[in-house]
CSV table of C-alpha atoms in Angstrom, one decimal:
chain,number,residue,atom,x,y,z
A,1,MET,CA,-8.9,-12.1,12.4
A,2,ALA,CA,-6.4,-14.3,10.7
A,3,ASP,CA,-9.0,-15.9,8.4
A,4,ASN,CA,-9.7,-12.4,7.0
A,5,ASN,CA,-6.1,-12.0,5.8
A,6,ILE,CA,-5.3,-13.1,2.3
A,7,PHE,CA,-1.6,-12.2,2.8
A,8,ARG,CA,0.4,-12.0,6.0
A,9,LEU,CA,4.1,-10.9,5.8
A,10,GLU,CA,6.3,-11.7,8.8
A,11,ASN,CA,9.7,-10.1,9.2
A,12,VAL,CA,10.2,-10.0,5.4
A,13,LYS,CA,13.7,-9.0,4.2
A,14,VAL,CA,14.9,-8.6,0.6
A,15,TRP,CA,18.6,-7.8,0.5
A,16,PHE,CA,20.6,-7.5,-2.7
A,17,PRO,CA,24.4,-8.3,-2.4
A,18,VAL,CA,27.0,-5.6,-3.3
A,19,GLN,CA,29.9,-7.3,-5.0
A,20,GLU,CA,33.4,-6.1,-5.8
A,21,GLY,CA,36.6,-7.4,-7.4
A,22,PHE,CA,37.4,-10.0,-9.9
A,23,PHE,CA,36.0,-12.8,-7.7
A,24,LYS,CA,32.8,-10.9,-7.0
A,25,LYS,CA,33.2,-10.8,-3.2
A,26,THR,CA,30.2,-9.7,-1.3
A,27,VAL,CA,31.1,-6.6,0.7
A,28,GLY,CA,27.6,-5.5,1.7
A,29,HIS,CA,23.9,-5.6,1.0
A,30,VAL,CA,21.3,-3.1,-0.3
A,31,LYS,CA,18.5,-3.6,2.2
A,32,ALA,CA,15.6,-2.8,-0.1
A,33,VAL,CA,13.0,-4.4,2.3
A,34,ASP,CA,14.2,-4.7,5.9
A,35,ASP,CA,12.1,-6.6,8.4
A,36,VAL,CA,8.6,-5.7,7.3
A,37,THR,CA,5.6,-7.3,9.1
A,38,ILE,CA,2.1,-6.4,7.7
A,39,ASN,CA,-1.1,-8.1,6.7
A,40,VAL,CA,-3.4,-7.6,3.6
A,41,LYS,CA,-7.1,-8.2,4.3
A,42,ARG,CA,-9.4,-10.0,1.8
A,43,ASN,CA,-11.2,-7.8,-0.7
A,44,GLU,CA,-9.5,-4.6,0.5
A,45,THR,CA,-7.1,-2.1,-1.2
A,46,LEU,CA,-3.9,-1.7,0.7
A,47,GLY,CA,-2.0,1.3,-0.5
A,48,ILE,CA,1.8,1.5,-0.2
A,49,VAL,CA,3.5,4.9,-0.4
A,50,GLY,CA,6.9,6.4,0.2
A,51,GLU,CA,9.7,8.2,-1.5
A,52,SER,CA,11.5,6.6,-4.5
A,53,GLY,CA,13.8,3.9,-3.3
A,54,CYS,CA,11.9,3.2,-0.1
A,55,GLY,CA,11.3,-0.5,-1.1
A,56,LYS,CA,7.6,-0.4,-2.0
A,57,THR,CA,7.9,-2.0,-5.4
A,58,THR,CA,10.4,-4.6,-4.1
A,59,LEU,CA,7.9,-5.5,-1.4
A,60,GLY,CA,5.1,-6.0,-4.0
A,61,LYS,CA,7.4,-8.2,-6.1
A,62,ALA,CA,8.3,-10.2,-3.0
A,63,MET,CA,4.6,-10.9,-2.4
A,64,MET,CA,4.6,-12.5,-5.9
A,65,LEU,CA,7.9,-14.3,-5.6
A,66,LEU,CA,9.3,-12.1,-8.4
A,67,GLU,CA,12.1,-11.2,-6.0
A,68,LYS,CA,13.9,-13.7,-3.9
A,69,ILE,CA,13.2,-13.3,-0.2
A,70,THR,CA,16.3,-13.1,2.0
A,71,GLY,CA,14.5,-13.7,5.3
A,72,GLY,CA,11.1,-13.9,6.9
A,73,HIS,CA,7.9,-15.5,5.7
A,74,VAL,CA,5.0,-14.6,3.3
A,75,TYR,CA,1.8,-16.4,4.1
A,76,TYR,CA,-1.0,-16.7,1.5
A,77,ASN,CA,-4.5,-17.7,2.6
A,78,ASP,CA,-6.8,-18.5,-0.3
A,79,ASP,CA,-9.0,-21.3,1.0
A,80,GLY,CA,-8.9,-20.8,4.8
A,81,THR,CA,-5.4,-22.3,5.2
A,82,GLU,CA,-2.3,-20.2,5.5
A,83,ARG,CA,0.6,-21.4,3.4
A,84,ASP,CA,4.1,-20.0,3.4
A,85,ILE,CA,4.8,-19.2,-0.3
A,86,THR,CA,8.6,-19.0,0.3
A,87,THR,CA,8.5,-22.9,0.7
A,88,PHE,CA,6.6,-23.5,-2.6
A,89,ASN,CA,8.1,-25.8,-5.2
A,90,LYS,CA,8.0,-25.0,-8.9
A,91,ASP,CA,4.5,-26.5,-9.5
A,92,GLU,CA,3.1,-24.8,-6.4
A,93,VAL,CA,4.5,-21.4,-7.6
A,94,PHE,CA,2.9,-22.0,-11.0
A,95,GLN,CA,-0.6,-22.5,-9.4
A,96,PHE,CA,0.0,-19.5,-7.1
A,97,ARG,CA,0.6,-17.4,-10.2
A,98,LYS,CA,-3.0,-18.0,-11.3
A,99,LYS,CA,-4.3,-16.4,-8.1
A,100,VAL,CA,-1.9,-13.4,-7.8
A,101,GLN,CA,-1.2,-11.2,-10.8
A,102,MET,CA,0.7,-7.9,-11.3
A,103,ILE,CA,0.0,-4.7,-13.3
A,104,PHE,CA,3.4,-3.2,-14.1
A,105,GLN,CA,4.3,0.5,-13.9
A,106,ASP,CA,5.0,1.2,-17.6
A,107,PRO,CA,2.2,0.2,-20.1
A,108,TYR,CA,4.6,1.0,-23.0
A,109,SER,CA,7.2,-1.6,-22.0
A,110,ALA,CA,4.8,-4.2,-20.6
A,111,MET,CA,3.8,-5.3,-24.1
A,112,ASN,CA,5.9,-6.5,-27.0
A,113,PRO,CA,5.7,-3.9,-29.8
A,114,MET,CA,6.2,-6.6,-32.4
A,115,LYS,CA,3.2,-8.6,-31.4
A,116,LYS,CA,-0.5,-7.9,-31.8
A,117,ILE,CA,-2.7,-7.7,-28.7
A,118,TYR,CA,-4.2,-11.0,-29.6
A,119,THR,CA,-0.8,-12.8,-29.2
A,120,GLU,CA,-0.1,-10.8,-26.0
A,121,MET,CA,-3.3,-11.9,-24.4
A,122,GLU,CA,-3.4,-15.4,-25.7
A,123,GLU,CA,0.1,-16.4,-24.4
A,124,PRO,CA,-0.8,-16.5,-20.6
A,125,LEU,CA,-3.9,-18.6,-21.4
A,126,ILE,CA,-1.8,-21.1,-23.3
A,127,ILE,CA,0.8,-21.2,-20.5
A,128,HIS,CA,-2.0,-21.9,-17.9
A,129,GLY,CA,-3.5,-24.8,-19.8
A,130,TYR,CA,-6.3,-23.4,-21.9
A,131,LYS,CA,-6.0,-25.6,-25.0
A,132,ASP,CA,-9.1,-24.8,-26.9
A,133,ARG,CA,-8.7,-21.8,-29.2
A,134,ALA,CA,-12.4,-20.9,-29.1
A,135,GLU,CA,-12.3,-20.9,-25.3
A,136,ARG,CA,-9.3,-18.7,-25.3
A,137,GLU,CA,-10.8,-16.2,-27.7
A,138,ALA,CA,-14.0,-16.0,-25.6
A,139,ILE,CA,-12.0,-15.3,-22.4
A,140,MET,CA,-9.9,-12.6,-24.2
A,141,GLU,CA,-13.1,-10.9,-25.5
A,142,GLU,CA,-14.7,-11.0,-22.1
A,143,ALA,CA,-11.6,-9.5,-20.5
A,144,LEU,CA,-11.5,-6.6,-23.1
A,145,LYS,CA,-15.2,-5.9,-22.5
A,146,LEU,CA,-14.5,-5.7,-18.8
A,147,VAL,CA,-12.1,-2.7,-19.4
A,148,ASN,CA,-14.2,-1.1,-22.2
A,149,ILE,CA,-11.9,-2.0,-25.1
A,150,PRO,CA,-13.6,-3.0,-28.4
A,151,VAL,CA,-13.1,-6.7,-29.3
A,152,ASP,CA,-11.7,-5.9,-32.7
A,153,TYR,CA,-8.8,-4.2,-31.1
A,154,LEU,CA,-7.3,-7.6,-30.5
A,155,PHE,CA,-5.8,-7.4,-34.0
A,156,LYS,CA,-4.0,-4.1,-33.4
A,157,TYR,CA,-0.4,-3.5,-32.3
A,158,PRO,CA,0.5,-1.7,-29.0
A,159,HIS,CA,1.6,1.5,-30.8
A,160,GLU,CA,-1.9,2.0,-32.1
A,161,PHE,CA,-3.2,2.5,-28.6
A,162,SER,CA,-3.2,5.6,-26.3
A,163,GLY,CA,-1.5,5.3,-22.9
A,164,GLY,CA,-4.8,4.8,-21.1
A,165,GLN,CA,-5.9,2.1,-23.6
A,166,ARG,CA,-2.6,0.3,-23.1
A,167,GLN,CA,-2.9,0.3,-19.4
A,168,ARG,CA,-6.5,-1.1,-19.7
A,169,VAL,CA,-5.2,-3.8,-22.0
A,170,CYS,CA,-2.6,-4.7,-19.3
A,171,ILE,CA,-5.4,-4.8,-16.7
A,172,ALA,CA,-7.4,-7.1,-19.0
A,173,ARG,CA,-4.5,-9.4,-19.5
A,174,ALA,CA,-4.0,-9.7,-15.8
A,175,MET,CA,-7.7,-10.4,-15.3
A,176,GLU,CA,-7.9,-13.2,-17.9
A,177,ILE,CA,-7.2,-16.1,-15.5
A,178,ASN,CA,-9.5,-14.8,-12.7
A,179,PRO,CA,-6.9,-13.9,-10.0
A,180,LYS,CA,-7.8,-13.2,-6.4
A,181,VAL,CA,-5.1,-10.5,-5.9
A,182,LEU,CA,-3.8,-7.7,-8.1
A,183,VAL,CA,-0.5,-6.1,-7.2
A,184,CYS,CA,-0.6,-2.7,-9.0
A,185,ASP,CA,2.8,-1.1,-9.3
A,186,GLU,CA,2.4,2.6,-10.1
A,187,ALA,CA,-0.5,1.5,-12.4
A,188,VAL,CA,-1.5,5.0,-13.4
A,189,SER,CA,1.7,7.1,-12.9
A,190,ALA,CA,2.5,7.1,-16.6
A,191,LEU,CA,-0.9,8.5,-17.6
A,192,ASP,CA,-2.4,11.9,-17.9
A,193,VAL,CA,-4.6,13.1,-15.0
A,194,SER,CA,-7.8,12.7,-17.0
A,195,ILE,CA,-6.9,9.2,-18.1
A,196,GLN,CA,-5.9,8.4,-14.5
A,197,ALA,CA,-9.4,9.1,-13.3
A,198,GLN,CA,-10.9,6.8,-15.9
A,199,VAL,CA,-8.5,3.9,-15.1
A,200,LEU,CA,-8.9,4.3,-11.3
A,201,ASN,CA,-12.7,4.3,-11.5
A,202,LEU,CA,-12.5,1.2,-13.8
A,203,MET,CA,-10.3,-0.6,-11.3
A,204,LYS,CA,-12.8,0.2,-8.5
A,205,ASP,CA,-15.7,-1.2,-10.6
A,206,ILE,CA,-13.7,-4.4,-11.4
A,207,GLN,CA,-12.8,-4.9,-7.8
A,208,LYS,CA,-16.5,-4.8,-6.7
A,209,GLU,CA,-17.6,-7.1,-9.6
A,210,LYS,CA,-14.8,-9.7,-9.1
A,211,ASP,CA,-14.3,-9.4,-5.3
A,212,LEU,CA,-10.6,-8.6,-5.8
A,213,THR,CA,-7.9,-7.6,-3.3
A,214,TYR,CA,-5.6,-4.8,-4.5
A,215,VAL,CA,-2.1,-4.0,-3.3
A,216,PHE,CA,-1.8,-0.5,-4.7
A,217,ILE,CA,1.7,0.9,-4.9
A,218,ALA,CA,2.0,4.6,-5.8
A,219,HIS,CA,3.8,7.8,-5.0
A,220,ASP,CA,0.8,10.1,-5.6
A,221,LEU,CA,-0.8,10.5,-2.2
A,222,SER,CA,-4.1,11.8,-3.6
A,223,VAL,CA,-4.5,8.8,-5.8
A,224,VAL,CA,-3.6,6.5,-2.9
A,225,GLN,CA,-6.2,8.2,-0.6
A,226,TYR,CA,-8.9,7.8,-3.3
A,227,MET,CA,-8.2,4.1,-3.9
A,228,SER,CA,-7.1,2.7,-0.5
A,229,ASP,CA,-9.0,1.2,2.5
A,230,ARG,CA,-5.7,1.1,4.4
A,231,ILE,CA,-2.3,2.7,3.8
A,232,LEU,CA,1.2,1.5,4.6
A,233,VAL,CA,3.9,4.2,4.7
A,234,MET,CA,7.5,3.0,4.0
A,235,TYR,CA,10.9,4.6,4.5
A,236,LEU,CA,14.3,3.1,3.7
A,237,GLY,CA,12.9,-0.4,3.5
A,238,LYS,CA,10.9,-0.1,6.8
A,239,ALA,CA,7.2,0.1,7.6
A,240,VAL,CA,6.9,3.3,9.6
A,241,GLU,CA,3.1,3.8,9.8
A,242,MET,CA,-0.1,1.9,8.8
A,243,ALA,CA,-3.7,2.8,9.4
A,244,ASP,CA,-7.1,3.1,7.7
A,245,SER,CA,-7.0,5.7,5.0
A,246,LYS,CA,-9.2,8.3,6.7
A,247,GLU,CA,-7.5,7.8,10.1
A,248,LEU,CA,-4.0,8.2,8.5
A,249,TYR,CA,-5.0,11.5,6.8
A,250,ASP,CA,-7.0,12.9,9.8
A,251,ASN,CA,-4.6,11.7,12.6
A,252,THR,CA,-1.1,11.5,11.1
A,253,LEU,CA,1.4,10.4,13.7
A,254,HIS,CA,4.9,9.6,12.2
A,255,PRO,CA,6.9,12.8,11.4
A,256,TYR,CA,7.8,11.3,8.0
A,257,THR,CA,4.2,10.7,7.1
A,258,VAL,CA,3.4,14.3,8.2
A,259,SER,CA,6.0,15.6,5.8
A,260,LEU,CA,4.7,13.4,3.0
A,261,LEU,CA,1.1,14.6,3.4
A,262,SER,CA,2.3,18.2,3.5
A,263,ALA,CA,3.5,17.8,0.0
A,264,ILE,CA,0.0,17.2,-1.4
A,265,PRO,CA,-1.0,20.2,-3.6
A,266,VAL,CA,-3.8,22.4,-2.4
A,267,PRO,CA,-6.3,23.3,-5.1
A,268,VAL,CA,-7.3,26.7,-3.4
A,269,ILE,CA,-4.9,29.5,-4.6
A,270,ASP,CA,-5.3,31.8,-1.6
A,271,ARG,CA,-5.0,29.1,1.0
A,272,GLU,CA,-1.6,28.8,2.7
A,273,LYS,CA,-0.2,25.4,3.5
A,274,ASN,CA,2.5,24.4,6.0
A,275,ARG,CA,4.9,22.7,3.7
A,276,ILE,CA,7.5,20.7,5.6
A,277,ILE,CA,10.8,20.5,3.8
A,278,LEU,CA,12.9,17.6,5.0
A,279,LYS,CA,16.5,18.3,5.7
A,280,GLY,CA,19.3,16.2,4.3
A,281,ASP,CA,19.2,13.3,1.9
A,282,VAL,CA,17.8,9.8,2.3
A,283,PRO,CA,20.5,7.6,3.8
A,284,SER,CA,22.1,4.8,1.8
A,285,PRO,CA,20.3,1.5,2.1
A,286,ILE,CA,23.7,-0.2,2.2
A,287,ASN,CA,24.9,1.7,5.3
A,288,LYS,CA,21.8,2.5,7.3
A,289,PRO,CA,22.0,4.7,10.4
A,290,SER,CA,21.7,3.2,13.8
A,291,GLY,CA,18.4,3.6,15.7
A,292,CYS,CA,15.4,5.0,13.8
A,293,PRO,CA,16.2,5.2,10.0
A,294,PHE,CA,14.5,8.6,9.9
A,295,HIS,CA,16.2,10.3,12.8
A,296,LYS,CA,18.8,12.2,10.8
A,297,ARG,CA,16.0,14.1,8.9
A,298,CYS,CA,13.5,14.3,11.8
A,299,ASP,CA,12.9,17.7,13.6
A,300,LYS,CA,11.6,15.8,16.6
A,301,CYS,CA,14.6,13.5,17.0
A,302,MET,CA,15.5,12.5,20.6
A,303,LYS,CA,18.5,10.7,22.0
A,304,ILE,CA,16.8,7.3,22.0
A,305,CYS,CA,16.0,7.7,18.3
A,306,GLU,CA,19.7,7.7,17.5
A,307,GLU,CA,20.4,4.5,19.4
A,308,VAL,CA,17.2,2.3,19.4
A,309,GLU,CA,15.2,1.3,16.4
A,310,PRO,CA,11.5,1.7,17.2
A,311,GLU,CA,9.0,-1.2,16.7
A,312,LEU,CA,5.8,-0.9,14.7
A,313,LYS,CA,3.1,-0.8,17.3
A,314,ASP,CA,-0.7,-0.4,17.5
A,315,VAL,CA,-0.8,2.8,19.4
A,316,ASP,CA,-4.6,3.2,19.8
A,317,GLY,CA,-5.7,-0.4,19.9
A,318,LYS,CA,-7.8,0.2,16.7
A,319,GLY,CA,-5.2,-0.7,14.0
A,320,HIS,CA,-3.2,2.5,13.8
A,321,PHE,CA,0.4,1.2,13.7
A,322,VAL,CA,3.4,3.5,14.0
A,323,ALA,CA,7.1,3.0,14.5
A,324,CYS,CA,8.2,6.1,16.5
A,325,HIS,CA,9.6,6.6,20.0
A,326,LEU,CA,7.2,9.6,20.4
A,327,TYR,CA,4.4,7.2,21.0
A,328,ASP,CA,6.1,4.6,23.2
């Protein structure tokens, strides 16, 4: 149902111009996100996975208007009315920022090493109109308690924190102004495995407590499976498969998704695993191949795959979408 969608992306494109010469003439485009149509349901976690360079981070930034959208529409539904955020003026974008926040990949570069945590967390509150200092301090303290960081840590510098603590501070900072959506870009990839588990469990608890929606971008398929209700698989800027987490892992359809899942390590030493090694390299996002973008690396390639680009279709009528001619 449309009312259950907090985000709806329709034919979204994010292309970056390739310029050459003294006059910076545009000679092509890097098609980072190329005609993606998906939805994000309210209070769910949508995982986005794919190889490096597939466009998953760019897609997340496009949902926040941190990247300029070349084509298509991004609809946001906060109060029962869908609004196209690509048409927002400066004031509307400012209000939108209160509702959608982002946790960036690197907790080490997400904070200014020259400023104390107090200043880092106070700044967004000042920007968003919290004029009373006592009120700001109360909000900061509540946010730190939410992520299990002692209040007196406000007066420390970022270098005095461990990696897990820094990431929790970043989560606290994003939560200060009570957003409805968190876009998590590789939020735990820079952390040790033991710290990852702590942060992931913390994020799940916060989601239940605050009724949040997560867009969880990652390359670790085990982490995505643990966190996500639904999963979107991207390849070369395209959405190639999307389904409920259990359905995707139990009934994988797209050959690219099959190869991705085969790369998940098996914790049993004497168990053999059919590891699929893809042939060739990922094509250039500037000069994409005709037809299916995956056909040059696919062992099930047919003639039609080389000529006609498949559409993302619901193949079972239950929300399992796949873009592959094998299921036409």
